[in-house]
Amino acid sequence: MAANEDQEMELEALRSIYEGDECFKELSPVSFQYRIGENGDPKAFLIEISWPETYPQTAPNISMNAFFNNTISLAIKQSILDKLMEEVEVNLGTAMTYTLFEYAKDNKELFMENQPVHIVTSVGNNISVGTHEIVPSSKKRDKKEQLSKTQKRKLADKTDHKGELPRGWNWVDVIKHVSIFKF
């Protein structure tokens, strides 16, 4: 098969495999990005693969120069690219974009084990760098309970004009309790 036919078949396969995957982005029919890791993960990174005219007989162009990867050290980026190029050599002559993305996903922890975890925050002109503590994203701000009109009316009926409950609203009826005890 000609290189263009192989590319068309791989493009069709990639579109069907990654349909609905928010990590995958098709930049053009010969250029793709894939985010390895979840949003907000300090060890997540983005791989961009573009196909030359003679792909898959020649190696694809692999880049990690996306703005998303600015927090990753150059040594880590180079290490990831070297390991991906080793995988390219093994798969040369076959469709390998899916294989490279999956290889990166499977080895994410190994790739990023030496990457320090820092968060850079910017407020106005002040910039601070701090070590990131992993906090579950499931913590949400508690919303103030919204009352319906009927609930507000009942609450207003129970309280006086100052919003206070009337004196003795929580008192216990002494007569009923005394009759329970027989002396």
Short mmCIF file of N, CA and C in Angstrom, two decimals:
data_model
loop_
_atom_site.label_atom_id
_atom_site.label_comp_id
_atom_site.label_asym_id
_atom_site.label_seq_id
_atom_site.Cartn_x
_atom_site.Cartn_y
_atom_site.Cartn_z
N MET A 1 0.83 -1.19 0.00
CA MET A 1 0.00 0.00 0.00
C MET A 1 0.87 1.24 0.00
N ALA A 2 0.38 2.30 -0.57
CA ALA A 2 1.11 3.57 -0.59
C ALA A 2 1.02 4.22 0.79
N ALA A 3 1.95 5.12 1.06
CA ALA A 3 1.99 5.79 2.36
C ALA A 3 0.70 6.55 2.63
N ASN A 4 0.15 7.20 1.61
CA ASN A 4 -1.09 7.96 1.81
C ASN A 4 -2.26 7.06 2.18
N GLU A 5 -2.33 5.87 1.58
CA GLU A 5 -3.41 4.94 1.92
C GLU A 5 -3.27 4.46 3.36
N ASP A 6 -2.03 4.18 3.79
CA ASP A 6 -1.79 3.78 5.18
C ASP A 6 -2.19 4.90 6.13
N GLN A 7 -1.86 6.13 5.76
CA GLN A 7 -2.21 7.27 6.60
C GLN A 7 -3.72 7.45 6.70
N GLU A 8 -4.41 7.28 5.57
CA GLU A 8 -5.87 7.41 5.59
C GLU A 8 -6.51 6.35 6.47
N MET A 9 -6.00 5.13 6.38
CA MET A 9 -6.56 4.05 7.21
C MET A 9 -6.28 4.31 8.69
N GLU A 10 -5.07 4.76 9.01
CA GLU A 10 -4.75 5.04 10.41
C GLU A 10 -5.57 6.23 10.93
N LEU A 11 -5.75 7.24 10.10
CA LEU A 11 -6.55 8.40 10.48
C LEU A 11 -7.98 7.97 10.82
N GLU A 12 -8.56 7.13 9.98
CA GLU A 12 -9.91 6.62 10.22
C GLU A 12 -9.97 5.81 11.53
N ALA A 13 -8.94 4.99 11.76
CA ALA A 13 -8.89 4.19 12.98
C ALA A 13 -8.76 5.08 14.22
N LEU A 14 -7.90 6.10 14.16
CA LEU A 14 -7.71 7.00 15.29
C LEU A 14 -9.01 7.76 15.60
N ARG A 15 -9.69 8.21 14.56
CA ARG A 15 -10.95 8.93 14.78
C ARG A 15 -11.99 8.04 15.45
N SER A 16 -12.05 6.78 15.06
CA SER A 16 -13.05 5.89 15.67
C SER A 16 -12.64 5.47 17.08
N ILE A 17 -11.35 5.27 17.32
CA ILE A 17 -10.89 4.86 18.65
C ILE A 17 -11.06 5.99 19.66
N TYR A 18 -10.66 7.19 19.28
CA TYR A 18 -10.64 8.31 20.23
C TYR A 18 -11.87 9.21 20.14
N GLU A 19 -12.92 8.75 19.47
CA GLU A 19 -14.14 9.54 19.37
C GLU A 19 -14.70 9.78 20.78
N GLY A 20 -14.87 11.03 21.14
CA GLY A 20 -15.40 11.37 22.45
C GLY A 20 -14.36 11.42 23.57
N ASP A 21 -13.10 11.12 23.28
CA ASP A 21 -12.04 11.17 24.27
C ASP A 21 -11.52 12.60 24.35
N GLU A 22 -11.71 13.24 25.50
CA GLU A 22 -11.31 14.64 25.64
C GLU A 22 -9.79 14.82 25.67
N CYS A 23 -9.04 13.76 25.86
CA CYS A 23 -7.58 13.85 25.88
C CYS A 23 -7.00 13.93 24.46
N PHE A 24 -7.73 13.45 23.47
CA PHE A 24 -7.25 13.39 22.08
C PHE A 24 -7.72 14.61 21.31
N LYS A 25 -6.81 15.17 20.51
CA LYS A 25 -7.17 16.31 19.68
C LYS A 25 -6.51 16.16 18.32
N GLU A 26 -7.31 16.22 17.27
CA GLU A 26 -6.80 16.17 15.89
C GLU A 26 -6.56 17.60 15.44
N LEU A 27 -5.29 17.98 15.31
CA LEU A 27 -4.95 19.33 14.88
C LEU A 27 -5.12 19.50 13.37
N SER A 28 -4.78 18.44 12.62
CA SER A 28 -4.96 18.39 11.17
C SER A 28 -5.02 16.91 10.81
N PRO A 29 -5.28 16.56 9.56
CA PRO A 29 -5.33 15.13 9.21
C PRO A 29 -4.01 14.39 9.40
N VAL A 30 -2.91 15.12 9.63
CA VAL A 30 -1.61 14.46 9.83
C VAL A 30 -0.94 14.89 11.14
N SER A 31 -1.66 15.56 12.01
CA SER A 31 -1.07 16.04 13.27
C SER A 31 -2.07 15.84 14.42
N PHE A 32 -1.57 15.26 15.53
CA PHE A 32 -2.45 14.89 16.63
C PHE A 32 -1.79 15.23 17.97
N GLN A 33 -2.63 15.54 18.95
CA GLN A 33 -2.16 15.75 20.32
C GLN A 33 -2.90 14.80 21.23
N TYR A 34 -2.19 14.35 22.28
CA TYR A 34 -2.84 13.51 23.28
C TYR A 34 -2.32 13.90 24.65
N ARG A 35 -3.25 14.18 25.58
CA ARG A 35 -2.88 14.53 26.95
C ARG A 35 -2.80 13.24 27.77
N ILE A 36 -1.65 13.00 28.36
CA ILE A 36 -1.45 11.85 29.21
C ILE A 36 -1.67 12.31 30.64
N GLY A 37 -2.70 11.81 31.30
CA GLY A 37 -3.03 12.23 32.66
C GLY A 37 -4.29 13.08 32.67
N GLU A 38 -4.84 13.26 33.85
CA GLU A 38 -6.08 14.01 34.00
C GLU A 38 -5.81 15.51 34.10
N ASN A 39 -6.82 16.32 33.83
CA ASN A 39 -6.71 17.76 34.02
C ASN A 39 -6.43 18.04 35.48
N GLY A 40 -5.52 18.93 35.75
CA GLY A 40 -5.18 19.25 37.12
C GLY A 40 -4.11 18.36 37.72
N ASP A 41 -3.77 17.27 37.04
CA ASP A 41 -2.71 16.38 37.52
C ASP A 41 -1.37 17.06 37.24
N PRO A 42 -0.56 17.30 38.29
CA PRO A 42 0.71 18.01 38.08
C PRO A 42 1.72 17.20 37.25
N LYS A 43 1.48 15.91 37.10
CA LYS A 43 2.40 15.08 36.31
C LYS A 43 1.83 14.73 34.94
N ALA A 44 0.80 15.43 34.53
CA ALA A 44 0.22 15.21 33.19
C ALA A 44 1.10 15.90 32.15
N PHE A 45 1.12 15.35 30.94
CA PHE A 45 1.88 15.96 29.85
C PHE A 45 1.17 15.74 28.54
N LEU A 46 1.59 16.50 27.53
CA LEU A 46 0.94 16.49 26.23
C LEU A 46 1.97 16.06 25.17
N ILE A 47 1.58 15.10 24.35
CA ILE A 47 2.44 14.63 23.25
C ILE A 47 1.79 15.05 21.94
N GLU A 48 2.60 15.60 21.05
CA GLU A 48 2.11 15.96 19.72
C GLU A 48 2.86 15.13 18.69
N ILE A 49 2.10 14.44 17.85
CA ILE A 49 2.68 13.59 16.80
C ILE A 49 2.19 14.10 15.45
N SER A 50 3.12 14.32 14.54
CA SER A 50 2.74 14.71 13.17
C SER A 50 3.44 13.77 12.19
N TRP A 51 2.73 13.48 11.11
CA TRP A 51 3.22 12.52 10.13
C TRP A 51 3.90 13.24 8.97
N PRO A 52 5.10 12.81 8.60
CA PRO A 52 5.70 13.33 7.36
C PRO A 52 5.05 12.65 6.15
N GLU A 53 5.41 13.08 4.95
CA GLU A 53 4.82 12.52 3.72
C GLU A 53 4.99 11.00 3.62
N THR A 54 6.12 10.48 4.06
CA THR A 54 6.42 9.06 3.87
C THR A 54 6.09 8.19 5.09
N TYR A 55 5.38 8.75 6.05
CA TYR A 55 4.96 7.95 7.21
C TYR A 55 4.02 6.86 6.73
N PRO A 56 4.06 5.65 7.18
CA PRO A 56 4.75 5.04 8.32
C PRO A 56 6.11 4.41 8.00
N GLN A 57 6.61 4.57 6.77
CA GLN A 57 7.94 4.03 6.46
C GLN A 57 9.03 4.83 7.16
N THR A 58 8.76 6.10 7.43
CA THR A 58 9.69 6.93 8.20
C THR A 58 9.05 7.28 9.54
N ALA A 59 9.87 7.69 10.47
CA ALA A 59 9.40 7.99 11.82
C ALA A 59 8.54 9.25 11.83
N PRO A 60 7.51 9.28 12.68
CA PRO A 60 6.71 10.50 12.83
C PRO A 60 7.50 11.54 13.62
N ASN A 61 7.08 12.78 13.52
CA ASN A 61 7.69 13.85 14.32
C ASN A 61 6.96 13.90 15.66
N ILE A 62 7.72 13.76 16.74
CA ILE A 62 7.13 13.76 18.07
C ILE A 62 7.63 15.01 18.79
N SER A 63 6.69 15.76 19.38
CA SER A 63 7.05 17.01 20.04
C SER A 63 6.40 17.08 21.41
N MET A 64 7.10 17.73 22.33
CA MET A 64 6.54 18.03 23.66
C MET A 64 6.69 19.52 23.94
N ASN A 65 6.67 20.35 22.88
CA ASN A 65 6.88 21.79 23.02
C ASN A 65 5.59 22.57 23.28
N ALA A 66 4.52 21.89 23.58
CA ALA A 66 3.24 22.57 23.84
C ALA A 66 3.33 23.36 25.15
N PHE A 67 2.58 24.43 25.22
CA PHE A 67 2.54 25.27 26.42
C PHE A 67 2.15 24.47 27.66
N PHE A 68 1.33 23.44 27.46
CA PHE A 68 0.87 22.57 28.55
C PHE A 68 2.06 21.95 29.28
N ASN A 69 3.17 21.72 28.58
CA ASN A 69 4.34 21.04 29.15
C ASN A 69 5.37 22.00 29.75
N ASN A 70 5.05 23.27 29.92
CA ASN A 70 6.02 24.24 30.42
C ASN A 70 6.55 23.92 31.81
N THR A 71 5.80 23.21 32.62
CA THR A 71 6.25 22.91 33.98
C THR A 71 7.15 21.68 34.05
N ILE A 72 7.30 20.97 32.94
CA ILE A 72 8.13 19.76 32.92
C ILE A 72 9.57 20.15 32.59
N SER A 73 10.52 19.59 33.33
CA SER A 73 11.92 19.91 33.10
C SER A 73 12.37 19.38 31.73
N LEU A 74 13.39 20.04 31.17
CA LEU A 74 13.90 19.64 29.86
C LEU A 74 14.45 18.22 29.87
N ALA A 75 15.08 17.82 30.97
CA ALA A 75 15.63 16.47 31.07
C ALA A 75 14.53 15.41 31.00
N ILE A 76 13.42 15.67 31.66
CA ILE A 76 12.28 14.73 31.65
C ILE A 76 11.68 14.67 30.25
N LYS A 77 11.51 15.84 29.61
CA LYS A 77 10.97 15.86 28.24
C LYS A 77 11.86 15.04 27.30
N GLN A 78 13.17 15.25 27.40
CA GLN A 78 14.10 14.54 26.53
C GLN A 78 14.06 13.04 26.80
N SER A 79 13.94 12.67 28.07
CA SER A 79 13.85 11.26 28.45
C SER A 79 12.59 10.62 27.84
N ILE A 80 11.47 11.31 27.92
CA ILE A 80 10.22 10.80 27.36
C ILE A 80 10.36 10.65 25.84
N LEU A 81 10.91 11.67 25.19
CA LEU A 81 11.08 11.61 23.73
C LEU A 81 12.01 10.48 23.33
N ASP A 82 13.09 10.25 24.10
CA ASP A 82 14.02 9.16 23.79
C ASP A 82 13.33 7.81 23.89
N LYS A 83 12.51 7.63 24.92
CA LYS A 83 11.81 6.35 25.10
C LYS A 83 10.76 6.15 24.00
N LEU A 84 10.09 7.24 23.62
CA LEU A 84 9.12 7.14 22.52
C LEU A 84 9.82 6.82 21.19
N MET A 85 11.00 7.38 20.98
CA MET A 85 11.74 7.10 19.74
C MET A 85 12.20 5.64 19.70
N GLU A 86 12.53 5.06 20.86
CA GLU A 86 12.85 3.63 20.90
C GLU A 86 11.65 2.81 20.45
N GLU A 87 10.47 3.22 20.89
CA GLU A 87 9.24 2.53 20.50
C GLU A 87 8.97 2.72 19.01
N VAL A 88 9.31 3.89 18.47
CA VAL A 88 9.15 4.16 17.03
C VAL A 88 10.03 3.20 16.23
N GLU A 89 11.27 3.00 16.66
CA GLU A 89 12.19 2.10 15.95
C GLU A 89 11.63 0.68 15.89
N VAL A 90 11.00 0.24 16.96
CA VAL A 90 10.42 -1.11 17.00
C VAL A 90 9.25 -1.23 16.03
N ASN A 91 8.46 -0.17 15.89
CA ASN A 91 7.23 -0.22 15.08
C ASN A 91 7.37 0.42 13.70
N LEU A 92 8.58 0.74 13.28
CA LEU A 92 8.77 1.40 12.00
C LEU A 92 8.19 0.56 10.86
N GLY A 93 7.43 1.21 9.98
CA GLY A 93 6.82 0.52 8.85
C GLY A 93 5.36 0.16 9.11
N THR A 94 4.90 0.35 10.35
CA THR A 94 3.49 0.07 10.69
C THR A 94 2.86 1.34 11.25
N ALA A 95 1.53 1.34 11.30
CA ALA A 95 0.81 2.46 11.90
C ALA A 95 1.09 2.44 13.40
N MET A 96 1.63 3.55 13.94
CA MET A 96 2.10 3.50 15.32
C MET A 96 1.60 4.63 16.20
N THR A 97 0.79 5.52 15.72
CA THR A 97 0.35 6.66 16.55
C THR A 97 -0.41 6.17 17.77
N TYR A 98 -1.37 5.28 17.56
CA TYR A 98 -2.12 4.72 18.69
C TYR A 98 -1.17 4.00 19.66
N THR A 99 -0.24 3.23 19.12
CA THR A 99 0.72 2.49 19.94
C THR A 99 1.55 3.44 20.79
N LEU A 100 1.98 4.56 20.21
CA LEU A 100 2.80 5.52 20.96
C LEU A 100 1.99 6.20 22.07
N PHE A 101 0.74 6.57 21.78
CA PHE A 101 -0.10 7.17 22.81
C PHE A 101 -0.34 6.20 23.95
N GLU A 102 -0.65 4.96 23.62
CA GLU A 102 -0.91 3.95 24.65
C GLU A 102 0.36 3.62 25.45
N TYR A 103 1.51 3.58 24.77
CA TYR A 103 2.78 3.34 25.45
C TYR A 103 3.05 4.46 26.47
N ALA A 104 2.79 5.70 26.06
CA ALA A 104 2.98 6.84 26.97
C ALA A 104 2.01 6.76 28.15
N LYS A 105 0.76 6.38 27.88
CA LYS A 105 -0.21 6.26 28.98
C LYS A 105 0.21 5.17 29.97
N ASP A 106 0.66 4.04 29.45
CA ASP A 106 1.04 2.91 30.30
C ASP A 106 2.28 3.22 31.13
N ASN A 107 3.17 4.06 30.61
CA ASN A 107 4.44 4.33 31.29
C ASN A 107 4.51 5.73 31.89
N LYS A 108 3.37 6.38 32.09
CA LYS A 108 3.34 7.75 32.60
C LYS A 108 4.08 7.88 33.93
N GLU A 109 3.81 7.00 34.86
CA GLU A 109 4.45 7.08 36.18
C GLU A 109 5.96 6.90 36.06
N LEU A 110 6.40 5.99 35.22
CA LEU A 110 7.83 5.77 35.02
C LEU A 110 8.48 7.01 34.39
N PHE A 111 7.81 7.60 33.41
CA PHE A 111 8.34 8.79 32.75
C PHE A 111 8.48 9.97 33.72
N MET A 112 7.49 10.13 34.59
CA MET A 112 7.42 11.34 35.42
C MET A 112 7.89 11.13 36.86
N GLU A 113 8.53 10.00 37.16
CA GLU A 113 8.90 9.72 38.54
C GLU A 113 9.92 10.72 39.09
N ASN A 114 10.77 11.29 38.26
CA ASN A 114 11.78 12.24 38.74
C ASN A 114 11.35 13.70 38.58
N GLN A 115 10.13 13.92 38.12
CA GLN A 115 9.62 15.27 37.94
C GLN A 115 9.15 15.83 39.28
N PRO A 116 9.72 16.95 39.74
CA PRO A 116 9.23 17.56 40.98
C PRO A 116 7.84 18.12 40.76
N VAL A 117 7.04 18.09 41.81
CA VAL A 117 5.66 18.56 41.71
C VAL A 117 5.60 19.95 42.31
N HIS A 118 5.43 20.96 41.46
CA HIS A 118 5.33 22.35 41.90
C HIS A 118 4.11 22.98 41.26
N ILE A 119 3.57 23.95 41.98
CA ILE A 119 2.47 24.73 41.43
C ILE A 119 2.92 26.18 41.40
N VAL A 120 2.70 26.84 40.30
CA VAL A 120 3.02 28.26 40.20
C VAL A 120 1.72 29.01 40.21
N THR A 121 1.60 29.93 41.16
CA THR A 121 0.38 30.72 41.24
C THR A 121 0.73 32.17 40.97
N SER A 122 -0.17 32.87 40.34
CA SER A 122 0.08 34.27 40.01
C SER A 122 -1.11 35.08 40.45
N VAL A 123 -0.85 36.10 41.28
CA VAL A 123 -1.89 37.01 41.71
C VAL A 123 -1.38 38.41 41.43
N GLY A 124 -2.01 39.11 40.49
CA GLY A 124 -1.52 40.43 40.10
C GLY A 124 -0.13 40.30 39.52
N ASN A 125 0.82 41.04 40.07
CA ASN A 125 2.20 40.96 39.61
C ASN A 125 3.05 40.05 40.50
N ASN A 126 2.47 39.50 41.56
CA ASN A 126 3.21 38.62 42.46
C ASN A 126 3.12 37.18 41.98
N ILE A 127 4.26 36.52 41.90
CA ILE A 127 4.30 35.12 41.49
C ILE A 127 4.93 34.33 42.60
N SER A 128 4.31 33.21 42.97
CA SER A 128 4.89 32.37 44.01
C SER A 128 4.92 30.94 43.51
N VAL A 129 5.93 30.22 43.94
CA VAL A 129 6.08 28.83 43.57
C VAL A 129 6.05 28.03 44.85
N GLY A 130 5.23 26.99 44.88
CA GLY A 130 5.14 26.16 46.08
C GLY A 130 4.99 24.71 45.72
N THR A 131 5.31 23.85 46.67
CA THR A 131 5.15 22.43 46.44
C THR A 131 3.67 22.10 46.54
N HIS A 132 3.20 21.31 45.61
CA HIS A 132 1.78 20.97 45.51
C HIS A 132 1.44 19.83 46.44
N GLU A 133 0.42 20.02 47.24
CA GLU A 133 -0.12 18.93 48.04
C GLU A 133 -1.36 18.44 47.33
N ILE A 134 -1.44 17.15 47.14
CA ILE A 134 -2.56 16.59 46.39
C ILE A 134 -3.80 16.62 47.28
N VAL A 135 -4.82 17.34 46.83
CA VAL A 135 -6.08 17.48 47.55
C VAL A 135 -7.16 16.91 46.66
N PRO A 136 -8.02 16.05 47.19
CA PRO A 136 -9.06 15.49 46.34
C PRO A 136 -9.93 16.58 45.74
N SER A 137 -10.20 16.44 44.46
CA SER A 137 -11.01 17.44 43.77
C SER A 137 -12.50 17.31 44.11
N SER A 138 -12.83 16.29 44.91
CA SER A 138 -14.23 16.09 45.24
C SER A 138 -14.71 17.08 46.30
N LYS A 139 -13.78 17.83 46.93
CA LYS A 139 -14.20 18.83 47.90
C LYS A 139 -14.85 19.99 47.15
N LYS A 140 -16.07 20.25 47.49
CA LYS A 140 -16.79 21.33 46.85
C LYS A 140 -17.26 22.30 47.93
N ARG A 141 -17.46 23.52 47.53
CA ARG A 141 -17.95 24.50 48.49
C ARG A 141 -19.40 24.15 48.83
N ASP A 142 -19.69 24.27 50.11
CA ASP A 142 -21.06 24.00 50.54
C ASP A 142 -21.94 25.15 50.09
N LYS A 143 -23.02 24.79 49.43
CA LYS A 143 -23.96 25.81 48.98
C LYS A 143 -24.92 26.14 50.10
N LYS A 144 -25.34 27.38 50.16
CA LYS A 144 -26.32 27.79 51.13
C LYS A 144 -27.66 27.19 50.71
N GLU A 145 -28.34 26.63 51.68
CA GLU A 145 -29.61 25.98 51.36
C GLU A 145 -30.63 27.03 50.93
N GLN A 146 -31.28 26.79 49.82
CA GLN A 146 -32.29 27.69 49.30
C GLN A 146 -33.65 27.25 49.81
N LEU A 147 -34.39 28.18 50.36
CA LEU A 147 -35.72 27.88 50.89
C LEU A 147 -36.78 28.30 49.89
N SER A 148 -37.85 27.51 49.85
CA SER A 148 -38.97 27.88 48.98
C SER A 148 -39.79 28.97 49.68
N LYS A 149 -40.73 29.54 48.97
CA LYS A 149 -41.57 30.60 49.53
C LYS A 149 -42.36 30.08 50.73
N THR A 150 -42.89 28.87 50.62
CA THR A 150 -43.68 28.28 51.70
C THR A 150 -42.81 28.04 52.93
N GLN A 151 -41.61 27.55 52.71
CA GLN A 151 -40.70 27.32 53.83
C GLN A 151 -40.34 28.63 54.53
N LYS A 152 -40.15 29.68 53.76
CA LYS A 152 -39.85 30.99 54.34
C LYS A 152 -41.02 31.51 55.16
N ARG A 153 -42.25 31.32 54.67
CA ARG A 153 -43.44 31.77 55.41
C ARG A 153 -43.57 31.04 56.75
N LYS A 154 -43.39 29.71 56.72
CA LYS A 154 -43.48 28.93 57.96
C LYS A 154 -42.44 29.37 58.96
N LEU A 155 -41.24 29.66 58.48
CA LEU A 155 -40.18 30.13 59.36
C LEU A 155 -40.52 31.49 59.95
N ALA A 156 -41.10 32.37 59.11
CA ALA A 156 -41.49 33.69 59.58
C ALA A 156 -42.63 33.59 60.60
N ASP A 157 -43.54 32.64 60.44
CA ASP A 157 -44.65 32.47 61.38
C ASP A 157 -44.15 31.99 62.75
N LYS A 158 -43.09 31.21 62.75
CA LYS A 158 -42.55 30.69 64.01
C LYS A 158 -41.78 31.75 64.78
N THR A 159 -41.23 32.74 64.10
CA THR A 159 -40.39 33.73 64.75
C THR A 159 -41.15 35.05 64.93
N ASP A 160 -40.62 35.90 65.83
CA ASP A 160 -41.23 37.23 65.99
C ASP A 160 -40.63 38.18 64.97
N HIS A 161 -40.95 39.47 65.11
CA HIS A 161 -40.51 40.45 64.12
C HIS A 161 -38.99 40.64 64.08
N LYS A 162 -38.28 40.20 65.14
CA LYS A 162 -36.82 40.32 65.18
C LYS A 162 -36.14 39.06 64.61
N GLY A 163 -36.89 38.07 64.24
CA GLY A 163 -36.32 36.85 63.71
C GLY A 163 -35.96 35.85 64.80
N GLU A 164 -36.42 36.12 66.03
CA GLU A 164 -36.12 35.23 67.15
C GLU A 164 -37.32 34.34 67.43
N LEU A 165 -37.03 33.16 67.91
CA LEU A 165 -38.10 32.24 68.27
C LEU A 165 -38.73 32.72 69.59
N PRO A 166 -40.04 32.48 69.80
CA PRO A 166 -40.69 32.96 71.02
C PRO A 166 -40.15 32.24 72.26
N ARG A 167 -40.24 32.93 73.40
CA ARG A 167 -39.76 32.38 74.66
C ARG A 167 -40.49 31.08 74.97
N GLY A 168 -39.69 30.05 75.27
CA GLY A 168 -40.27 28.78 75.67
C GLY A 168 -40.60 27.85 74.52
N TRP A 169 -40.15 28.13 73.31
CA TRP A 169 -40.51 27.29 72.16
C TRP A 169 -39.96 25.88 72.29
N ASN A 170 -38.88 25.70 73.06
CA ASN A 170 -38.31 24.37 73.19
C ASN A 170 -38.46 23.80 74.60
N TRP A 171 -39.37 24.39 75.40
CA TRP A 171 -39.58 23.90 76.75
C TRP A 171 -40.35 22.60 76.72
N VAL A 172 -40.12 21.80 77.70
CA VAL A 172 -40.81 20.53 77.83
C VAL A 172 -42.02 20.74 78.72
N ASP A 173 -43.12 20.14 78.37
CA ASP A 173 -44.34 20.26 79.18
C ASP A 173 -44.12 19.46 80.45
N VAL A 174 -43.94 20.17 81.57
CA VAL A 174 -43.60 19.55 82.84
C VAL A 174 -44.73 18.66 83.35
N ILE A 175 -45.96 19.05 83.20
CA ILE A 175 -47.09 18.30 83.73
C ILE A 175 -47.15 16.91 83.11
N LYS A 176 -46.94 16.81 81.81
CA LYS A 176 -47.00 15.51 81.15
C LYS A 176 -45.90 14.60 81.67
N HIS A 177 -44.72 15.13 81.87
CA HIS A 177 -43.60 14.30 82.32
C HIS A 177 -43.75 13.89 83.77
N VAL A 178 -44.33 14.75 84.59
CA VAL A 178 -44.49 14.44 86.01
C VAL A 178 -45.52 13.34 86.17
N SER A 179 -46.53 13.31 85.33
CA SER A 179 -47.58 12.30 85.47
C SER A 179 -47.06 10.91 85.11
N ILE A 180 -45.97 10.84 84.39
CA ILE A 180 -45.41 9.55 84.05
C ILE A 180 -44.80 8.90 85.29
N PHE A 181 -44.16 9.72 86.12
CA PHE A 181 -43.54 9.19 87.33
C PHE A 181 -44.59 9.08 88.43
N LYS A 182 -44.70 7.95 89.04
CA LYS A 182 -45.66 7.79 90.14
C LYS A 182 -44.89 7.84 91.44
N PHE A 183 -45.31 8.73 92.29
CA PHE A 183 -44.65 8.88 93.58
C PHE A 183 -45.35 8.12 94.64
#
